[in-house]
Coordinates of C-alpha atoms and ligand atoms in Angstrom, one line a residue:
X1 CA -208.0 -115.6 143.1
X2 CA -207.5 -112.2 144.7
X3 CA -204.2 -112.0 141.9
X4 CA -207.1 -112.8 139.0
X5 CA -208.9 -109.8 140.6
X6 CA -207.0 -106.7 140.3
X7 CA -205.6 -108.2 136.9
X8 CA -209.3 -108.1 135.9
X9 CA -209.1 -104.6 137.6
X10 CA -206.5 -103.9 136.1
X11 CA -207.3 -104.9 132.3
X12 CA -210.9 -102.8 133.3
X13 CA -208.8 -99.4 134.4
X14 CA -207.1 -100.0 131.1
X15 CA -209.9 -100.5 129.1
X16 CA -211.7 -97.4 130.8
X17 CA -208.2 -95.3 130.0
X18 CA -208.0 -96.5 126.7
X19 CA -212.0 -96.0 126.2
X20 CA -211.8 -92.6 127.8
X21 CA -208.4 -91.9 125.7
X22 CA -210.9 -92.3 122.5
X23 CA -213.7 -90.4 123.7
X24 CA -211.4 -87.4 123.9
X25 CA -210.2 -87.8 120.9
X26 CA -213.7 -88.6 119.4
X27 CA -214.9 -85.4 120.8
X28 CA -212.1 -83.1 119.7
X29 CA -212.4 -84.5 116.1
X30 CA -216.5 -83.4 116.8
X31 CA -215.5 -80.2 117.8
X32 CA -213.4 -79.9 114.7
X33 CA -215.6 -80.7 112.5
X34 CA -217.9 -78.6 113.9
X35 CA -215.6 -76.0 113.2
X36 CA -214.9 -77.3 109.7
X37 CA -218.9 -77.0 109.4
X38 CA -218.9 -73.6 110.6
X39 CA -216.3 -72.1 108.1
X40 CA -217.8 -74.2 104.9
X41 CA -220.9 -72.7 106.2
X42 CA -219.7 -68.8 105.9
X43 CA -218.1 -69.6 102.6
X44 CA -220.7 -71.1 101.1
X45 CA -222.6 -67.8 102.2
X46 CA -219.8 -65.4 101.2
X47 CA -220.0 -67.4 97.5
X48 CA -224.0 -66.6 97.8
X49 CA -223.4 -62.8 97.9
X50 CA -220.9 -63.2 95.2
X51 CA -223.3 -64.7 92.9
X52 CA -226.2 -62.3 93.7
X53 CA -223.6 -59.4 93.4
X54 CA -222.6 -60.7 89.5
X55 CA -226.5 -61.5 88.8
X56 CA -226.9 -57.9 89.4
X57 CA -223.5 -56.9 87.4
X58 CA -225.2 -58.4 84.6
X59 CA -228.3 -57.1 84.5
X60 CA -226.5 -53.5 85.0
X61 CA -224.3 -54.6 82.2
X62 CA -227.3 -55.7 79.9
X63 CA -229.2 -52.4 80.6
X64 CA -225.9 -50.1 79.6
X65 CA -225.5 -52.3 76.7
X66 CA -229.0 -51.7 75.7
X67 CA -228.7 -48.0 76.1
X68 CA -225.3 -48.2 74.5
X69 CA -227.3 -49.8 71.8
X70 CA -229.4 -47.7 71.7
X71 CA -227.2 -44.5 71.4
X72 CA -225.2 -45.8 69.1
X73 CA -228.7 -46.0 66.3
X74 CA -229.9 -43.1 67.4
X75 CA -226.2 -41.5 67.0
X76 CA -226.6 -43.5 63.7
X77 CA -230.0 -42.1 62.7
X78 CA -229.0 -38.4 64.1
X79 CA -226.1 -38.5 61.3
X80 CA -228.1 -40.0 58.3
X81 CA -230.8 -37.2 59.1
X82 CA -228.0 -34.6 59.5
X83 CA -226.5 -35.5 56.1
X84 CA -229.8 -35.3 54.5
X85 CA -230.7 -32.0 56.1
X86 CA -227.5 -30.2 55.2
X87 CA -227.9 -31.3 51.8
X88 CA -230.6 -28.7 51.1
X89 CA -230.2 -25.2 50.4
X90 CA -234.1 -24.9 50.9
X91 CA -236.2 -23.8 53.9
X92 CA -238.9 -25.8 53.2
X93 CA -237.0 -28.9 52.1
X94 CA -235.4 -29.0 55.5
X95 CA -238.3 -30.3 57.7
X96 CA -239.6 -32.4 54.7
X97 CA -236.5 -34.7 55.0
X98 CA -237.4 -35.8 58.9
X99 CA -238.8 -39.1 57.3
X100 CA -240.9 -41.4 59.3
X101 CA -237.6 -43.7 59.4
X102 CA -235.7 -41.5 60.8
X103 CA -237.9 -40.7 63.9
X104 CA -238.5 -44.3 64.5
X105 CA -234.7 -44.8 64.2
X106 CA -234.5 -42.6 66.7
X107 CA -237.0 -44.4 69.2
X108 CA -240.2 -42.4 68.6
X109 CA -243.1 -42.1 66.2
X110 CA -244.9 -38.7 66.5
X111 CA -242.5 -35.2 65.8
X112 CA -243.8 -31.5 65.1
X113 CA -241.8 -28.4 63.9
X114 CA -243.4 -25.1 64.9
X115 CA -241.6 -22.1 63.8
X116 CA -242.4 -18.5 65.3
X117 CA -243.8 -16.3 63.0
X118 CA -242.8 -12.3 65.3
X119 CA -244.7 -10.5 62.6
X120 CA -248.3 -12.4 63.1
X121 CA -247.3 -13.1 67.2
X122 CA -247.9 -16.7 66.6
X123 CA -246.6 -20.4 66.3
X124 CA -246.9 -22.0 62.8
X125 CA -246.7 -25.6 62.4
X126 CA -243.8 -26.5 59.8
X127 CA -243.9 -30.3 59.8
X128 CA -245.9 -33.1 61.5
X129 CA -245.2 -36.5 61.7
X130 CA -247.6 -39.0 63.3
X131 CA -250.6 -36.5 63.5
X132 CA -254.1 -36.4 61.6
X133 CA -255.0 -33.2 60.2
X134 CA -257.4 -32.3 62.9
X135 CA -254.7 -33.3 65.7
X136 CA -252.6 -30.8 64.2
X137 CA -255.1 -28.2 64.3
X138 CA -255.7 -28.9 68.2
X139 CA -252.0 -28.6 68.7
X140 CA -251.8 -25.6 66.8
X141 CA -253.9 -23.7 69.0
X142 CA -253.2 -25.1 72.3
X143 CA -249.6 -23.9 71.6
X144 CA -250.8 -21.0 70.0
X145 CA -252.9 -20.6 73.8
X146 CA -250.0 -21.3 75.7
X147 CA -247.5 -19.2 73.5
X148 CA -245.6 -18.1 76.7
X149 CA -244.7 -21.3 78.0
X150 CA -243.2 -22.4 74.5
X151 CA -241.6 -19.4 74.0
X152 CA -239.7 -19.3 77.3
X153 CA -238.2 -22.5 76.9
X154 CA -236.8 -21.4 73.0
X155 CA -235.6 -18.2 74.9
X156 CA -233.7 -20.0 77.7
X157 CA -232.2 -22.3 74.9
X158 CA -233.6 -25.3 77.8
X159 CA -234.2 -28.8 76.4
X160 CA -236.8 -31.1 78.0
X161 CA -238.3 -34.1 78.0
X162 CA -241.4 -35.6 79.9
X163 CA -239.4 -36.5 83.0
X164 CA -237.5 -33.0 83.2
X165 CA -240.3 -30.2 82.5
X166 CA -241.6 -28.5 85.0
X167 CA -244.4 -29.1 87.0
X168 CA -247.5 -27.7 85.3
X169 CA -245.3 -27.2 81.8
X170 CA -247.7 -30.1 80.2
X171 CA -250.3 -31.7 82.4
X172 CA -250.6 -35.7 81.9
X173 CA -254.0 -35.3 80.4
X174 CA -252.6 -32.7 77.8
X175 CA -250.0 -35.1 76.5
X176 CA -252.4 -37.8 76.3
X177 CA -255.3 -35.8 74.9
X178 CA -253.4 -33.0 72.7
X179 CA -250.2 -34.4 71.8
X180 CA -251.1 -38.0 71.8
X181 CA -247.8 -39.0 73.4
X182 CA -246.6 -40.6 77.2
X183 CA -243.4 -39.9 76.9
X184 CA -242.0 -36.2 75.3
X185 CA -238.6 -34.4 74.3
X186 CA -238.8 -30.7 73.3
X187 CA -235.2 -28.7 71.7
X188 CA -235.5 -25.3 71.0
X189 CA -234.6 -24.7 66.9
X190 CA -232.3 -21.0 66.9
X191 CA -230.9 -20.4 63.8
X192 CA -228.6 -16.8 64.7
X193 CA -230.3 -14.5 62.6
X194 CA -234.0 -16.0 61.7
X195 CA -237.1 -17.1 63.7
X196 CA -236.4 -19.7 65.6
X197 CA -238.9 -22.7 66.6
X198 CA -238.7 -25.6 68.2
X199 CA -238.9 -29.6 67.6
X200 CA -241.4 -31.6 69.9
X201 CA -240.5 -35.4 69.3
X202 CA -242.5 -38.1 71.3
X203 CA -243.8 -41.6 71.7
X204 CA -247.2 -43.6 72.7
X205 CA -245.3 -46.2 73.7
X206 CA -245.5 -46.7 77.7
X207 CA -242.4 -48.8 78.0
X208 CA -239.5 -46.3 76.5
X209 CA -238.4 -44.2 79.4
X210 CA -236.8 -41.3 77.9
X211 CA -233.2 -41.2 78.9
X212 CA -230.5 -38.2 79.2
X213 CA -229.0 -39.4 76.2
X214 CA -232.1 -39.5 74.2
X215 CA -232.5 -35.4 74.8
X216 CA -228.8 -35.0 73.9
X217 CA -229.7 -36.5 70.6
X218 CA -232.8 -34.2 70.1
X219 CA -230.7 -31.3 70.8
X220 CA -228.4 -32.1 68.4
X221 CA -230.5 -32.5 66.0
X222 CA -232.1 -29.3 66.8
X223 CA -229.0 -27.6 66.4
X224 CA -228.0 -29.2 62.9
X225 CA -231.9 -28.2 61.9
X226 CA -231.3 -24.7 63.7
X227 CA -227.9 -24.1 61.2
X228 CA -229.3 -25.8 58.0
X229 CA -232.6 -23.3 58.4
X230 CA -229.8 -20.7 58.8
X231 CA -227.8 -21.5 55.5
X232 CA -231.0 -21.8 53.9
X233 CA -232.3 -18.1 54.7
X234 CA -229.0 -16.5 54.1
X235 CA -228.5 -19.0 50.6
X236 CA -232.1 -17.4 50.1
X237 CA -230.9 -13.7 50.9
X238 CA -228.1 -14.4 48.6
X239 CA -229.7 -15.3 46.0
X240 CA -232.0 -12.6 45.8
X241 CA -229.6 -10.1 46.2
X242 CA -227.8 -11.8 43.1
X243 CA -230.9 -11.6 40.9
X244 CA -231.8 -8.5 42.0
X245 CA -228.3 -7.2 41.2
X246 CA -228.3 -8.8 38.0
X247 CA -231.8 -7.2 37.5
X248 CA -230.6 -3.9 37.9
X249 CA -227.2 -4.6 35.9
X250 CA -229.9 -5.2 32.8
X251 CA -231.6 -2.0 33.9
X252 CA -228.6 -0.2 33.8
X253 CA -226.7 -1.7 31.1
X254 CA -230.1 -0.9 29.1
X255 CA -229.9 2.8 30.4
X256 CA -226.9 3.4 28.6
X257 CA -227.0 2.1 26.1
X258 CA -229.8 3.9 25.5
X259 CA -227.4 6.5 26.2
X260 CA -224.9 6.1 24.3
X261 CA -227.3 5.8 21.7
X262 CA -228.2 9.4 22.2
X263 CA -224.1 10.8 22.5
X264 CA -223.6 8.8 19.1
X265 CA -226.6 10.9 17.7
X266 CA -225.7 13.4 19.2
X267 CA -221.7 13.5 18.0
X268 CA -222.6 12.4 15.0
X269 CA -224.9 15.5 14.5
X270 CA -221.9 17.9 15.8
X271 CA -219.6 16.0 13.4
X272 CA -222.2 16.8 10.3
X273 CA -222.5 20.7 11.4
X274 CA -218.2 20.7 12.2
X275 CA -218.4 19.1 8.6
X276 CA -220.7 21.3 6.8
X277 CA -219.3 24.7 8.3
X278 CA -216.2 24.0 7.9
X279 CA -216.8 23.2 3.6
X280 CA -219.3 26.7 4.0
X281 CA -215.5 28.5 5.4
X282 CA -213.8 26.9 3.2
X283 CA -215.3 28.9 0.1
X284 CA -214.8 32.7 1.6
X285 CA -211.9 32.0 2.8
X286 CA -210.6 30.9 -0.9
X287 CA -211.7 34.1 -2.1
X288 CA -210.5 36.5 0.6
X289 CA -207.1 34.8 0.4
X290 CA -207.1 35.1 -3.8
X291 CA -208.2 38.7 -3.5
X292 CA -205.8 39.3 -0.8
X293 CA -203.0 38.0 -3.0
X294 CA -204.0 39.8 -6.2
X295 CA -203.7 43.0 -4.0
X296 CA -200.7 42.3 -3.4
X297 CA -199.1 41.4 -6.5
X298 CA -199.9 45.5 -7.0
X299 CA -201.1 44.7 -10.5
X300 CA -204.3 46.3 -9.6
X301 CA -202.6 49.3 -8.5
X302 CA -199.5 50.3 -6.1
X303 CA -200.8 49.7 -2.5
X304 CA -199.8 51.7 0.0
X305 CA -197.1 50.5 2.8
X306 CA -200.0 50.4 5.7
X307 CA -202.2 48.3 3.6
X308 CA -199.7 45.9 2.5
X309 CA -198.6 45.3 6.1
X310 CA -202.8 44.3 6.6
X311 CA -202.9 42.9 3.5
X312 CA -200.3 40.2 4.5
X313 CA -202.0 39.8 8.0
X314 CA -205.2 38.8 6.1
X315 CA -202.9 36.2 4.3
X316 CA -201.0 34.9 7.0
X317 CA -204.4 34.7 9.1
X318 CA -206.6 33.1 6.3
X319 CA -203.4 30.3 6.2
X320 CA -204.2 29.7 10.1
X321 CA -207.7 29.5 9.7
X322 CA -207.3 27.4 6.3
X323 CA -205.3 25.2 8.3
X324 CA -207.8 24.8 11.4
X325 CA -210.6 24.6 9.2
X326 CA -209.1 21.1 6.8
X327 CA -208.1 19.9 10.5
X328 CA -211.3 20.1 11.6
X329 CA -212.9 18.7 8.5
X330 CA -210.4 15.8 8.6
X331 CA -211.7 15.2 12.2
X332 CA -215.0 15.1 11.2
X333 CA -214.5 13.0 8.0
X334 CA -212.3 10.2 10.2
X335 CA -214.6 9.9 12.8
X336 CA -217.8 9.6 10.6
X337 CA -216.2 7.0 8.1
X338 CA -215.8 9.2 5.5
X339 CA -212.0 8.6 5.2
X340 CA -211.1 5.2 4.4
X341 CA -207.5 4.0 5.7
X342 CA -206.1 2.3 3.2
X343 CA -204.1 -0.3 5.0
X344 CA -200.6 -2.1 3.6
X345 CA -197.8 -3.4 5.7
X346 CA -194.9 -0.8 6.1
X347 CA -191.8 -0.9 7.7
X348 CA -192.1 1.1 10.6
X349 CA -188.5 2.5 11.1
X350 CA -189.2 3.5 7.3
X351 CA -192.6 5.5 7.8
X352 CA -190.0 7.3 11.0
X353 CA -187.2 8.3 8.5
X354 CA -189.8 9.6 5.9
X355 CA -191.3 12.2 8.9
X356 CA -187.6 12.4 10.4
X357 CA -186.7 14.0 6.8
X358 CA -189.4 16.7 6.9
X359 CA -188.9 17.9 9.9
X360 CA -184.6 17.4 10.2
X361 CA -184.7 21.4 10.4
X362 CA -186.8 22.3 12.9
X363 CA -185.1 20.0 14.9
X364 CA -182.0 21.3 14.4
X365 CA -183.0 24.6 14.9
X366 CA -184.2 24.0 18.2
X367 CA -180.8 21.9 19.0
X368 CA -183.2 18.8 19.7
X369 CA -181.5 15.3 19.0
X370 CA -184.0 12.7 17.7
X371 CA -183.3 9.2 18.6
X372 CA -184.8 6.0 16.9
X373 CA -184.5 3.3 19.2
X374 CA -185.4 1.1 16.3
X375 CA -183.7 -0.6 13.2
X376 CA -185.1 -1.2 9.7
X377 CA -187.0 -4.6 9.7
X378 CA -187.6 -4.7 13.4
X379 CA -191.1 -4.4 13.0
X380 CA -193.8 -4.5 10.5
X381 CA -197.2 -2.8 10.5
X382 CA -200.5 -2.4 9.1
X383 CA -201.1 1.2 8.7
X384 CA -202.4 3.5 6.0
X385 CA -198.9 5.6 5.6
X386 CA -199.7 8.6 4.9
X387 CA -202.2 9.3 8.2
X388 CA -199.7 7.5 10.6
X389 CA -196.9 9.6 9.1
X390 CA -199.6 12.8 10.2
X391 CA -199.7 11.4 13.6
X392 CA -195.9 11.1 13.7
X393 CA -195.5 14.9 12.5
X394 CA -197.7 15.4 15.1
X395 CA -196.0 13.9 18.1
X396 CA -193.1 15.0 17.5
X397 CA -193.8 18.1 16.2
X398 CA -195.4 19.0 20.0
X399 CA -192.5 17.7 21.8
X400 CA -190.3 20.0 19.8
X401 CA -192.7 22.2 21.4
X402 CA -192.5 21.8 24.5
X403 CA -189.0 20.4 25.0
X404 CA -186.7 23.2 25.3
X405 CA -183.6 23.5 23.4
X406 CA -180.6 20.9 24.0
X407 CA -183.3 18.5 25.2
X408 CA -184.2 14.9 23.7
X409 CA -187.0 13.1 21.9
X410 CA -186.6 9.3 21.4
X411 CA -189.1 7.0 19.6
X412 CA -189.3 3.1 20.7
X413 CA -191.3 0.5 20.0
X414 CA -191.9 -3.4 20.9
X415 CA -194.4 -5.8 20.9
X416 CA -197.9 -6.0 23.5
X417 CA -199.8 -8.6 23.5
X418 CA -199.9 -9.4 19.7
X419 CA -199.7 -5.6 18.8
X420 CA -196.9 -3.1 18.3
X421 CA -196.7 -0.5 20.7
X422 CA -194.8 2.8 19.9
X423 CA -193.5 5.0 22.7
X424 CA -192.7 8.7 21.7
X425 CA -191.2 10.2 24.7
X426 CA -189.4 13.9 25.2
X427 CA -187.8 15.4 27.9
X428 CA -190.2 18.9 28.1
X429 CA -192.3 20.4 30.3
X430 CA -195.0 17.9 30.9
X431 CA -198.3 17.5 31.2
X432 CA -200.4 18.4 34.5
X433 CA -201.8 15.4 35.5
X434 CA -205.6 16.8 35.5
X435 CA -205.7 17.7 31.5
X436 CA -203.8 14.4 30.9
X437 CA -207.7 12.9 30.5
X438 CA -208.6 16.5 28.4
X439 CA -205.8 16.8 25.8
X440 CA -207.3 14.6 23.4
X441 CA -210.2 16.6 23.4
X442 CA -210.8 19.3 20.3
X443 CA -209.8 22.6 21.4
X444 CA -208.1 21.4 24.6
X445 CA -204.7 23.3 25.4
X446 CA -202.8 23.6 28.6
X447 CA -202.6 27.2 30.2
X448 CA -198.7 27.3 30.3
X449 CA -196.1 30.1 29.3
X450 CA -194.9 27.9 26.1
X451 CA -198.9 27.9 25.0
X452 CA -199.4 31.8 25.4
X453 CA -195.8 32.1 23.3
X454 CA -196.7 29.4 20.7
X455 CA -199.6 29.1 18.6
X456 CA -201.7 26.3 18.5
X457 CA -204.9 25.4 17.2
X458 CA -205.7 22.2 20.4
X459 CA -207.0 20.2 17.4
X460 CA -203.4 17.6 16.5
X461 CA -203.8 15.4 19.2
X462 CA -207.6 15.4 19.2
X463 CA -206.8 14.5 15.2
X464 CA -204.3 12.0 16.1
X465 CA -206.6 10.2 18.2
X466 CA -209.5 9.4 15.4
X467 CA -206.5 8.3 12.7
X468 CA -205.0 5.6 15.8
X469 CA -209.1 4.2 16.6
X470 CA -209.0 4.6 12.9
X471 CA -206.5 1.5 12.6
X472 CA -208.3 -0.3 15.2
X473 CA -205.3 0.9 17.8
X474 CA -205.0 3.2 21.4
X475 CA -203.4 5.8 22.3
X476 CA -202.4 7.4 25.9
X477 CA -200.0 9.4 27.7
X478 CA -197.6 9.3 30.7
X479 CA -196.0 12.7 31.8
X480 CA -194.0 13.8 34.9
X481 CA -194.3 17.6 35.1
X482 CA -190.8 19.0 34.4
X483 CA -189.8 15.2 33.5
X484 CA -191.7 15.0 30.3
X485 CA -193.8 12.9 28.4
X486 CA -194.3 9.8 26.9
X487 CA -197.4 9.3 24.1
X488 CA -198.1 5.7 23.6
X489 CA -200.0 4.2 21.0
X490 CA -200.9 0.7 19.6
X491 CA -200.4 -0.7 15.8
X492 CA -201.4 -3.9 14.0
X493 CA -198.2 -6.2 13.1
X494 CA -198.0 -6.0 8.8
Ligands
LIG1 P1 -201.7 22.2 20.1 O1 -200.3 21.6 20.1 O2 -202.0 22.9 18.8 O3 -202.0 23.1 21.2 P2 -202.6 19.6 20.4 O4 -203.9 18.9 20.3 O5 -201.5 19.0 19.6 O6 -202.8 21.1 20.2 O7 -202.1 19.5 21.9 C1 -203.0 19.9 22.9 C2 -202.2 20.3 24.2 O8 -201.6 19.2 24.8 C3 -201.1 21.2 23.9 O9 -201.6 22.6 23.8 C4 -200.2 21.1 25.1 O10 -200.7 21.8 26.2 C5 -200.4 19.6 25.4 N1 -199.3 18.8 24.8 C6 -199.3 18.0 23.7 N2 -198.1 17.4 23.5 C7 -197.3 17.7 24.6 C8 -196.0 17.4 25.0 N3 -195.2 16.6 24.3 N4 -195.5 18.0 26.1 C9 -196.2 18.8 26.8 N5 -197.5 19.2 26.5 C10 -198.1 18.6 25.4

């Protein structure tokens, strides 16, 4: 019995131990759990701040999106209206192409352009959009009222919008009233050189917060309106300056040839009287010269010694001024048309060999060598022979002249721009460059030592000149004092 005792004692302790053993256990699981509870707990709160944190992420995103969006039409808009504006040359054209469209690409609805006019002190509207007349009237004069405030903003080149402006700049009541708008952006228009203005761009709408990028895009477009009203003034200036030029080209041009008119009258009435003088000369001086040679053939009587010597003055001066009087008539017949050339084709070296043949001794007189650069055949030309052999005699006959002895004289010619061009050069004294522009005048001789010795009437080159324009051709000279001289003159090809 007392054995069955502590066995039951015994299995009881055990149970208790064993019971005891699990409660422990029981109750650190519990505590584990608890644990377990705790940290589920804070994560499931950490993952709560996560989500709120990407809810707001998104919305951020979504409302830079929208903006993006936003910019990027308005960016779109801005260049479309920017193309259009640079497009036109003209001031007026310029505001006319801010289109409805365009503004409400832009975000708004209402837009005004006011220029300032210095000269009349005042603000004039240049385009409205959005406005009935009489709201542009009121606009117009509250500006024109508040002058200062506009103009200050266009001076400090300062964009600004409803949120930026100053206190007192607009007063709510204004912009609801005046300008019809809630929300405002003003850009100042300054083209460099012209009145500038500004652009005043706005919206009713009470939702559209005007943003920083919005004003950027107003000031751009300012700008571009600011350069295209530039381009469009000076284009303007330009082309007044053009017509005006051309008006006073036709004024001018008119003027002389009106002129010239006149010195055509005018030459052609000193031609007539060179003309008719000279044929009035010609007559006495027939006579004198036929009564001087009957003197002198003595078969009116013997003449005295003294007399003959005067006699043969009177002959040898009525040759001189027989000879400057038939120049001077010839000058006068060529340039009035009197004289016909009568053109054929000639061989050029040819026409040089006849006037190298007449003049052979003089040449050799002097010791001058004549060269002729050219052969037979080398060129052919259109020329009435007789007159072009005249100018020949004549150009070389004056660089004999003035080339001193053992010098040179060398004709050449060659072809210029589908004409032939003959060079007669010597190696003489030159000609100063001042009279180069005088020597085809009639009369005209250079004041040099080989002038005062020689006799010369100034008329060959001055009669030279009429038979070249005669033939359609030019002539000029090149000279090197001391060098000597080159005359030049132009031919048709035969
Ligand atoms: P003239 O020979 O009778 O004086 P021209 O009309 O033939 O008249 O020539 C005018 C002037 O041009 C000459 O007096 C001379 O001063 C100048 N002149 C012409 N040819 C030459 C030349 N080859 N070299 C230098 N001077 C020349």
């Amino acid at each position: 019995m007392f054995e069955a005792n502590i066995l039951t004692i015994l299995i009881a302790t055990l149970i208790i131990i064993y019971l005891t053993a699990m409660l422990l256990t029981k109750m650190q699981k519990a505590k584990q759990l608890e644990q377990e509870a705790e940290e589920l707990k804070k994560s499931l709160d950490n993952m709560d701040e996560q989500a709120k944190i990407i809810v707001r992420t998104d919305i951020e995103l979504n409302r830079i999106q929208e903006e993006l969006d936003k910019k990027i039409s308005g960016l779109y808009a801005l260049q479309k209206l920017s193309h259009s504006i640079s497009m036109t040359l003209v001031e007026d054209q310029i505001f006319q192409r801010l289109s409805p469209e365009h503004i409400d690409e832009l975000g708004f609805e209402k837009s005004l352009v006011f220029l300032w006019d210095k000269k009349r002190g005042a603000f004039f509207l240049k385009t409205a959009l959005g406005y009935l007349e009489e709201e542009k009237e009121l606009i117009s004069s509250h500006l024109n009222g508040n002058k200062e405030k506009f103009l200050n903003i266009i001076e400090a080149d300062k964009t600004l919008s409803s949120i930026t402006m100053p206190d007192n700049f607009i007063d709510k009541n204004t912009l609801h009233s005046i300008f019809k708008t809630n929300y405002f952006i003003i850009a100042p228009i300054l083209p460099k050189q012209s009145e500038c203005g500004f652009i005043f761009i706005g919206t009713e709408k009470t939702d559209t917060l005007v943003t920083e990028g919005d004003e950027e895009l107003i000031k751009i477009l300012a700008t571009q309106l600011g350069q295209a009203l530039e381009n469009a003034r000076l284009f303007e200036k330009t082309w007044n300056s053009q017509r005006e030029l051309e008006e006073k080209v036709g004024e001018r041009t008119q003027e002389l040839t009106a002129a010239l008119e006149e010195v055509k009258k005018m030459n052609k009435r000193k031609t007539d009287f060179v003309s008719s003088v000279s044929h009035e000369l010609r007559t006495p001086l027939t006579s004198i010269k036929g009564y001087a040679a009957i003197l002198l053939t003595g078969k009116l009587g013997e003449i005295p010694a003294e007399a003959k010597q005067r006699l043969d003055k009177i002959n040898r001066h009525s040759d001189e001024l027989g000879h400057i009087v038939n120049e001077l008539l010839d000058i006068s017949r060529i340039e009035s048309g009197k004289v016909t050339m009568s053109l054929e084709p000639w061989d050029l070296r040819e026409v040089i060999n006849k006037t190298e043949d007449l003049l052979s001794g003089q040449l050799k007189e002097k010791k001058i060598n004549l060269e002729i650069l050219l052969q037979p055949k080398d060129f052919r030309v259109l020329i009435d022979q007789t007159q072009i052999g005249r100018v020949f005699i004549n150009l070389i006959g004056n660089a004999m002249k003035f080339t001193p002895a053992d010098g040179k004289i060398s004709i050449s010619a060659k072809k210029n721009e589908g004409l032939i061009q003959v060079d007669v050069s010597d190696t003489g004294c030159g000609i100063p460059p001042e009279a180069k522009d005088s020597i085809f005048e009639e009369f005209f001789r250079v004041e040099n030592s080989i002038n005062q010795e020689v006799k010369g009437t100034g008329l060959g080159l001055a009669l030279v000149k009429r038979i070249i324009e005669a033939h359609q051709g030019k002539i000029w000279v090149n000279s090197i004092m001391g060098k000597g001289t080159t005359f030049s003159f132009t031919l048709a090809q035969g």
